[in-house]
Short mmCIF file of C-alpha atoms and ligand atoms in Angstrom, two decimals:
data_model
loop_
_atom_site.label_atom_id
_atom_site.label_comp_id
_atom_site.label_asym_id
_atom_site.label_seq_id
_atom_site.Cartn_x
_atom_site.Cartn_y
_atom_site.Cartn_z
CA MET A 14 8.02 19.04 11.08
CA ASN A 15 7.15 20.86 7.75
CA LEU A 16 6.17 18.56 4.97
CA LYS A 17 4.18 21.55 2.91
CA ASN A 18 4.50 21.14 -0.81
CA ARG A 19 6.31 17.78 -0.64
CA ASP A 20 5.21 15.07 -2.94
CA PHE A 21 4.41 11.60 -1.60
CA LEU A 22 5.81 9.32 -4.43
CA GLN A 23 7.64 6.66 -2.57
CA ILE A 24 8.61 5.76 1.25
CA MET A 25 12.30 6.05 0.22
CA ASP A 26 11.86 9.93 0.02
CA PHE A 27 10.95 10.18 3.76
CA THR A 28 13.08 10.08 6.89
CA PRO A 29 11.93 7.81 9.86
CA GLU A 30 10.97 10.98 11.73
CA GLU A 31 8.84 12.10 8.98
CA ILE A 32 7.20 8.78 8.68
CA LYS A 33 6.65 8.78 12.45
CA TYR A 34 5.09 12.34 12.20
CA LEU A 35 2.54 11.08 9.56
CA LEU A 36 1.56 8.21 11.59
CA ARG A 37 0.99 10.32 14.52
CA LEU A 38 -1.20 12.76 12.62
CA ALA A 39 -3.10 9.85 11.18
CA LEU A 40 -3.73 8.71 14.78
CA GLU A 41 -5.06 12.06 15.73
CA TYR A 42 -7.33 12.24 12.68
CA LYS A 43 -8.71 8.84 13.45
CA ALA A 44 -9.47 9.68 17.03
CA LYS A 45 -11.34 12.83 15.60
CA LYS A 46 -13.28 10.87 13.18
CA GLN A 47 -14.23 8.50 15.90
CA LYS A 48 -15.73 10.99 17.95
CA ARG A 49 -17.26 12.91 14.93
CA ILE A 50 -15.07 15.93 15.76
CA PRO A 51 -15.13 18.14 12.66
CA HIS A 52 -11.66 18.92 11.23
CA ARG A 53 -12.50 20.67 7.95
CA GLU A 54 -9.23 22.51 7.81
CA PHE A 55 -9.05 22.89 4.03
CA GLU A 56 -12.29 24.35 3.13
CA GLU A 57 -11.84 26.08 -0.35
CA TYR A 58 -9.28 23.43 -1.32
CA ASN A 59 -9.49 20.76 -4.07
CA ILE A 60 -7.85 17.62 -5.10
CA ALA A 61 -7.82 15.63 -8.38
CA LEU A 62 -7.64 11.84 -8.29
CA ILE A 63 -6.27 10.41 -11.59
CA PHE A 64 -6.87 6.66 -11.69
CA GLU A 65 -5.61 4.54 -14.63
CA LYS A 66 -6.25 1.21 -12.58
CA SER A 67 -9.22 0.15 -10.63
CA SER A 68 -9.50 0.88 -6.91
CA THR A 69 -11.86 0.46 -4.09
CA ARG A 70 -9.88 1.46 -0.88
CA THR A 71 -7.52 4.13 -2.23
CA ARG A 72 -10.20 6.00 -4.15
CA CYS A 73 -12.66 5.91 -1.49
CA SER A 74 -10.03 6.97 1.08
CA PHE A 75 -8.86 10.03 -0.90
CA GLU A 76 -12.56 11.12 -1.41
CA VAL A 77 -13.67 10.68 2.12
CA ALA A 78 -10.34 11.90 3.60
CA ALA A 79 -10.88 15.12 1.22
CA HIS A 80 -14.43 15.62 2.26
CA ASP A 81 -13.69 15.29 5.99
CA LEU A 82 -10.96 17.96 5.50
CA GLY A 83 -13.59 20.32 3.74
CA MET A 84 -12.13 19.81 0.41
CA GLY A 85 -13.60 18.91 -3.02
CA SER A 86 -12.41 16.15 -5.12
CA THR A 87 -12.68 15.20 -8.89
CA TYR A 88 -12.13 11.52 -10.08
CA ILE A 89 -10.53 11.25 -13.42
CA ASN A 90 -9.88 8.02 -15.34
CA SER A 91 -8.41 7.06 -18.74
CA ASN A 92 -11.81 6.89 -20.23
CA ASN A 93 -13.13 10.22 -19.37
CA SER A 94 -9.83 12.29 -19.76
CA HIS A 95 -7.45 13.37 -22.23
CA LEU A 96 -4.43 12.15 -20.01
CA GLY A 97 -1.94 10.51 -22.26
CA VAL A 98 -4.05 10.39 -25.34
CA LYS A 99 -4.41 14.16 -26.45
CA GLU A 100 -2.59 15.61 -23.55
CA SER A 101 0.69 14.77 -22.20
CA ILE A 102 1.57 14.08 -18.50
CA ALA A 103 3.54 17.46 -18.31
CA ASP A 104 0.56 19.42 -19.70
CA THR A 105 -1.90 17.72 -17.53
CA ALA A 106 0.15 18.49 -14.52
CA ARG A 107 0.43 22.16 -15.11
CA ILE A 108 -3.38 22.58 -15.96
CA LEU A 109 -4.51 20.64 -12.93
CA SER A 110 -2.15 22.65 -10.78
CA GLY A 111 -3.96 25.79 -11.65
CA ILE A 112 -7.37 24.18 -10.66
CA TYR A 113 -6.36 21.82 -7.71
CA ASP A 114 -4.44 21.90 -4.52
CA GLY A 115 -2.94 18.25 -4.82
CA ILE A 116 -2.97 15.26 -7.21
CA CYS A 117 -3.32 11.69 -6.58
CA TYR A 118 -2.25 9.31 -9.46
CA ARG A 119 -2.63 5.76 -9.64
CA GLY A 120 -1.20 3.92 -12.71
CA TYR A 121 1.36 1.90 -14.23
CA GLU A 122 5.26 2.93 -14.25
CA GLN A 123 6.60 4.90 -11.35
CA GLU A 124 8.19 7.27 -14.03
CA ILE A 125 4.71 8.59 -14.99
CA VAL A 126 3.92 9.64 -11.37
CA ASP A 127 7.37 11.03 -11.03
CA GLU A 128 6.97 13.02 -14.31
CA LEU A 129 3.66 14.32 -13.06
CA ALA A 130 5.21 15.47 -9.91
CA GLU A 131 8.15 17.15 -11.72
CA HIS A 132 5.72 19.32 -13.78
CA ALA A 133 3.05 19.77 -11.08
CA LEU A 134 3.17 22.91 -8.88
CA VAL A 135 1.08 21.24 -6.29
CA PRO A 136 1.81 17.96 -4.23
CA VAL A 137 1.39 14.78 -6.08
CA TRP A 138 0.64 11.69 -4.10
CA ASN A 139 1.31 7.92 -5.54
CA GLY A 140 -1.86 6.14 -5.29
CA LEU A 141 -0.12 3.03 -6.62
CA THR A 142 2.31 2.14 -9.42
CA ASN A 143 3.65 -1.02 -10.42
CA GLU A 144 6.56 -0.31 -8.27
CA ALA A 145 5.39 1.38 -5.26
CA HIS A 146 2.47 1.70 -3.01
CA PRO A 147 3.52 4.19 -0.42
CA THR A 148 0.06 5.26 1.10
CA GLN A 149 -0.50 1.63 1.90
CA ILE A 150 2.49 1.13 3.63
CA LEU A 151 1.66 4.11 6.03
CA ALA A 152 -1.83 2.24 6.80
CA ASP A 153 -0.03 -0.87 7.41
CA PHE A 154 2.48 0.52 9.81
CA MET A 155 -0.40 2.47 11.72
CA THR A 156 -2.06 -1.01 12.08
CA ILE A 157 1.08 -2.62 13.38
CA LYS A 158 1.75 0.38 15.72
CA GLU A 159 -1.84 0.08 17.04
CA LYS A 160 -1.60 -3.75 17.71
CA PHE A 161 2.13 -3.88 19.07
CA GLY A 162 2.57 -0.23 20.27
CA ARG A 163 5.83 -0.04 18.06
CA LEU A 164 7.45 -0.66 14.71
CA LYS A 165 11.20 -1.23 15.81
CA GLY A 166 11.99 -4.86 15.99
CA VAL A 167 8.30 -6.13 14.95
CA LYS A 168 8.89 -9.28 13.19
CA MET A 169 7.16 -9.21 9.95
CA VAL A 170 7.12 -11.94 7.17
CA TYR A 171 6.10 -11.03 3.93
CA LEU A 172 5.04 -13.88 1.56
CA GLY A 173 4.57 -14.66 -2.16
CA ASP A 174 4.94 -12.03 -4.84
CA ALA A 175 7.75 -9.67 -3.34
CA HIS A 176 8.81 -8.07 -6.65
CA TYR A 177 5.89 -5.57 -7.11
CA ASN A 178 4.53 -2.71 -5.46
CA ILE A 179 3.81 -3.93 -2.06
CA GLY A 180 6.91 -6.28 -1.63
CA ASN A 181 9.15 -3.21 -2.72
CA SER A 182 7.49 -0.72 -0.41
CA LEU A 183 7.22 -2.89 2.51
CA LEU A 184 10.88 -3.44 2.27
CA VAL A 185 11.88 0.15 2.08
CA GLY A 186 9.67 0.90 4.95
CA ALA A 187 11.08 -1.97 7.25
CA ALA A 188 14.32 -0.71 6.48
CA LYS A 189 13.47 2.86 7.49
CA MET A 190 11.68 1.88 10.66
CA GLY A 191 14.05 -0.49 11.99
CA MET A 192 11.81 -3.51 11.62
CA ASP A 193 12.67 -7.13 11.16
CA LEU A 194 11.41 -8.24 7.98
CA THR A 195 11.72 -11.44 6.15
CA ILE A 196 10.88 -11.68 2.60
CA ALA A 197 9.42 -15.48 2.17
CA ALA A 198 9.25 -16.07 -1.51
CA PRO A 199 10.95 -18.13 -4.35
CA LYS A 200 14.33 -16.28 -5.19
CA GLU A 201 12.72 -15.03 -8.55
CA PHE A 202 10.16 -13.08 -6.46
CA TYR A 203 12.44 -11.20 -4.69
CA PRO A 204 12.66 -7.34 -5.13
CA THR A 205 15.61 -6.22 -7.47
CA PRO A 206 19.24 -6.57 -6.07
CA GLU A 207 19.56 -2.74 -6.41
CA LEU A 208 16.60 -2.14 -4.18
CA ILE A 209 17.88 -4.96 -1.75
CA ALA A 210 21.19 -3.28 -1.56
CA GLU A 211 19.81 0.19 -1.00
CA CYS A 212 17.57 -1.05 1.87
CA GLN A 213 20.55 -3.14 3.47
CA MET A 214 22.57 0.14 3.46
CA LEU A 215 19.42 1.84 5.28
CA ALA A 216 19.16 -1.20 7.70
CA GLU A 217 22.68 -0.60 8.89
CA GLN A 218 21.72 3.04 10.09
CA THR A 219 18.40 1.93 11.56
CA GLY A 220 19.07 -1.44 13.04
CA ALA A 221 16.52 -3.02 10.85
CA LYS A 222 17.01 -6.78 10.02
CA LEU A 223 16.03 -7.68 6.37
CA ARG A 224 16.14 -11.36 5.45
CA PHE A 225 15.28 -13.21 2.36
CA GLU A 226 14.14 -16.84 2.90
CA GLU A 227 12.84 -19.63 0.28
CA ASP A 228 11.78 -21.93 3.09
CA ILE A 229 8.32 -20.48 4.12
CA GLN A 230 7.69 -22.39 7.11
CA LYS A 231 11.22 -21.51 8.65
CA ALA A 232 10.47 -17.90 8.01
CA ALA A 233 7.11 -17.89 9.66
CA VAL A 234 8.34 -19.19 12.96
CA ASN A 235 7.62 -16.69 15.77
CA ALA A 236 6.54 -13.94 13.32
CA ASP A 237 4.45 -11.21 14.88
CA VAL A 238 2.96 -10.40 11.26
CA LEU A 239 2.20 -12.46 8.43
CA TYR A 240 1.55 -10.49 5.34
CA THR A 241 0.70 -11.35 1.91
CA ASP A 242 -0.65 -9.94 -1.48
CA VAL A 243 -2.36 -11.25 -4.68
CA TRP A 244 -0.06 -13.46 -6.82
CA VAL A 245 -0.84 -11.45 -9.96
CA SER A 246 -1.15 -7.76 -9.78
CA MET A 247 -3.07 -5.10 -11.87
CA GLY A 248 -1.18 -4.49 -15.06
CA GLU A 249 0.14 -8.00 -15.31
CA PRO A 250 -1.05 -10.37 -18.10
CA GLU A 251 -3.80 -12.63 -17.32
CA GLU A 252 -1.56 -15.49 -18.68
CA PHE A 253 0.50 -15.07 -15.44
CA TRP A 254 -2.15 -16.67 -13.26
CA ILE A 255 -1.55 -20.40 -14.08
CA PRO A 256 2.27 -20.25 -13.77
CA ARG A 257 2.14 -18.10 -10.70
CA ILE A 258 -0.02 -20.51 -9.07
CA LYS A 259 2.42 -23.20 -9.57
CA GLN A 260 5.27 -21.03 -8.41
CA LEU A 261 3.67 -19.40 -5.43
CA ALA A 262 1.02 -22.08 -3.99
CA HIS A 263 3.37 -23.18 -1.09
CA CYS A 264 3.47 -19.35 0.14
CA GLN A 265 -0.38 -19.55 0.80
CA VAL A 266 -1.10 -18.29 4.40
CA ASN A 267 -3.32 -20.96 6.01
CA SER A 268 -3.85 -22.01 9.51
CA GLU A 269 -0.85 -24.46 9.62
CA LEU A 270 1.46 -21.53 8.81
CA MET A 271 -0.21 -19.09 11.33
CA SER A 272 0.36 -21.65 13.99
CA LEU A 273 4.12 -21.37 13.45
CA ALA A 274 4.06 -17.64 14.21
CA HIS A 275 3.84 -16.07 17.58
CA GLU A 276 0.43 -16.86 19.36
CA ASP A 277 -0.19 -13.03 19.34
CA ALA A 278 0.58 -12.78 15.63
CA ILE A 279 -1.69 -11.04 12.97
CA PHE A 280 -2.65 -11.43 9.41
CA MET A 281 -2.30 -8.55 7.09
CA HIS A 282 -3.12 -8.04 3.48
CA CYS A 283 -3.58 -4.96 1.36
CA LEU A 284 -6.39 -6.11 -0.27
CA PRO A 285 -8.24 -7.16 -2.53
CA ALA A 286 -7.69 -10.91 -1.63
CA PHE A 287 -8.63 -14.38 -3.22
CA HIS A 288 -9.66 -16.21 -0.14
CA ASP A 289 -12.96 -17.74 -1.54
CA LEU A 290 -14.95 -18.28 -4.83
CA LYS A 291 -17.22 -15.24 -4.42
CA THR A 292 -15.33 -13.02 -7.28
CA ALA A 293 -15.47 -13.53 -11.01
CA THR A 294 -11.69 -13.82 -11.21
CA ALA A 295 -11.53 -16.44 -8.46
CA ARG A 296 -14.21 -18.49 -10.19
CA GLU A 297 -12.50 -18.23 -13.67
CA ILE A 298 -9.07 -19.49 -11.95
CA ASN A 299 -11.02 -22.26 -10.15
CA LEU A 300 -12.52 -23.52 -13.47
CA LYS A 301 -9.09 -23.72 -14.91
CA THR A 302 -7.20 -25.14 -11.97
CA GLY A 303 -9.54 -26.17 -9.45
CA ILE A 304 -7.90 -24.09 -6.83
CA GLU A 305 -10.46 -22.56 -4.33
CA GLU A 306 -8.48 -20.25 -2.15
CA MET A 307 -4.96 -18.51 -3.20
CA GLU A 308 -2.75 -16.46 -1.28
CA VAL A 309 -4.67 -16.81 1.91
CA THR A 310 -7.44 -19.33 3.14
CA ASP A 311 -10.76 -18.14 3.99
CA GLU A 312 -10.36 -19.48 7.52
CA VAL A 313 -7.21 -17.06 8.12
CA PHE A 314 -8.68 -14.04 6.21
CA ASN A 315 -12.00 -14.21 8.50
CA GLY A 316 -10.14 -15.55 11.64
CA GLU A 317 -9.53 -13.78 14.74
CA GLN A 318 -5.82 -12.99 13.99
CA SER A 319 -6.92 -11.09 10.79
CA TYR A 320 -6.49 -7.37 10.89
CA VAL A 321 -7.40 -6.74 7.33
CA TYR A 322 -10.46 -4.59 7.89
CA GLN A 323 -8.52 -2.35 10.55
CA GLN A 324 -5.73 -2.28 8.03
CA ALA A 325 -8.13 -1.08 5.27
CA GLU A 326 -9.91 1.63 7.38
CA ASN A 327 -6.31 2.94 8.25
CA ARG A 328 -5.94 3.82 4.53
CA MET A 329 -8.34 6.71 4.86
CA HIS A 330 -6.68 8.11 8.12
CA THR A 331 -3.17 7.87 6.76
CA ILE A 332 -4.15 9.33 3.40
CA LYS A 333 -5.77 12.26 5.25
CA ALA A 334 -2.51 12.72 7.21
CA VAL A 335 -0.46 12.73 4.02
CA MET A 336 -2.74 15.42 2.21
CA ALA A 337 -2.95 17.58 5.37
CA ALA A 338 0.70 17.55 5.84
CA THR A 339 1.69 18.28 2.44
CA ILE A 340 -1.06 20.52 0.80
CA ASN A 341 0.39 23.95 0.88
CA LYS A 342 -2.42 25.76 3.08
CA ILE A 343 -1.94 29.61 3.21
N1 CP B 30 -4.98 -1.76 -1.14
C1 CP B 30 -5.53 -0.93 -2.13
O1 CP B 30 -4.85 -0.11 -2.65
O2 CP B 30 -6.80 -1.31 -2.58
P1 CP B 30 -7.61 -0.71 -3.85
O3 CP B 30 -6.87 -1.26 -5.01
O4 CP B 30 -9.06 -0.99 -3.55
O5 CP B 30 -7.31 0.89 -3.77
N1 NVA B 31 0.06 -5.79 -5.91
C1 NVA B 31 -1.40 -5.31 -5.91
C2 NVA B 31 -1.70 -4.43 -5.03
C3 NVA B 31 -3.14 -4.03 -4.98
C4 NVA B 31 -3.38 -3.02 -3.81
C5 NVA B 31 -1.60 -4.87 -7.33
O1 NVA B 31 -0.83 -3.90 -7.71
O2 NVA B 31 -2.64 -5.15 -7.89
#
């Protein structure tokens, strides 16, 4: 398997075999990390991290993964760089390509990361756009594989806002890997008809089952995985919160919903999650609406079936695998 010099822009660009290879590599790196076996395979290499949106997991994962591989990293954000203000995406791509061996980009439209990749001479990794979050999906699949030993046929239900990055990328990933995915949401929160049609075509080849269900309880029955995300994503207007709560409140993952799933089912969330009032945003929303828990209850989030911390840790191992597989090491 040779992924050298490949960009990692969206799951759609990778074959099931390539995805399996990245997951195997991530498992190998995880085992090394747990035993503290050094794997500084990329000394003398460096990466740039461009973040136009906030991040805890993705940034830390790239930085620690780079460090473990022996690489240096530079964090760049909109406030401390010329990107998009005094220097175009194309110029930035060419300049960073002369200094770095790979570039991670987190920001708004997918076209920006695509443009960066078009002009860069080194691999570009999508650290999240409005439309896609491909490194997240690798960590999700690694976690599911660790729990169930397989991806094919695993019955995953994704609840809530499915028309943004996580819903889109999970749909593509499930189609590629032959999973049984139900999007459980009001119709207006489904991915675009174009993406659904493309994924249905993929599903015919891989044996994946993709379903779309407005009845949340019906969708949850016998699920292996209940997965949700925030109801308003980074980059969406603050005013969306009140209407979204009204539209998506019935999609909340709570213990009643968990009890409909398989007894061995797990709860997943890309994080950050609104499950209590310990954040400024949650308190602000609470003042306006009285709501104390949003997409997931505190009980489920901190319950025995919750795999969110393992999932978050796996971000680092999978990002390490993506970098190690794609950097053009000479
Ligand atoms: N899941 C995820 O991408 O988290 P961050 O926004 O903290 O990077
Ligand atoms: N949909 C969320 C995912 C965060 C990892 C967002 O874009 O804010």
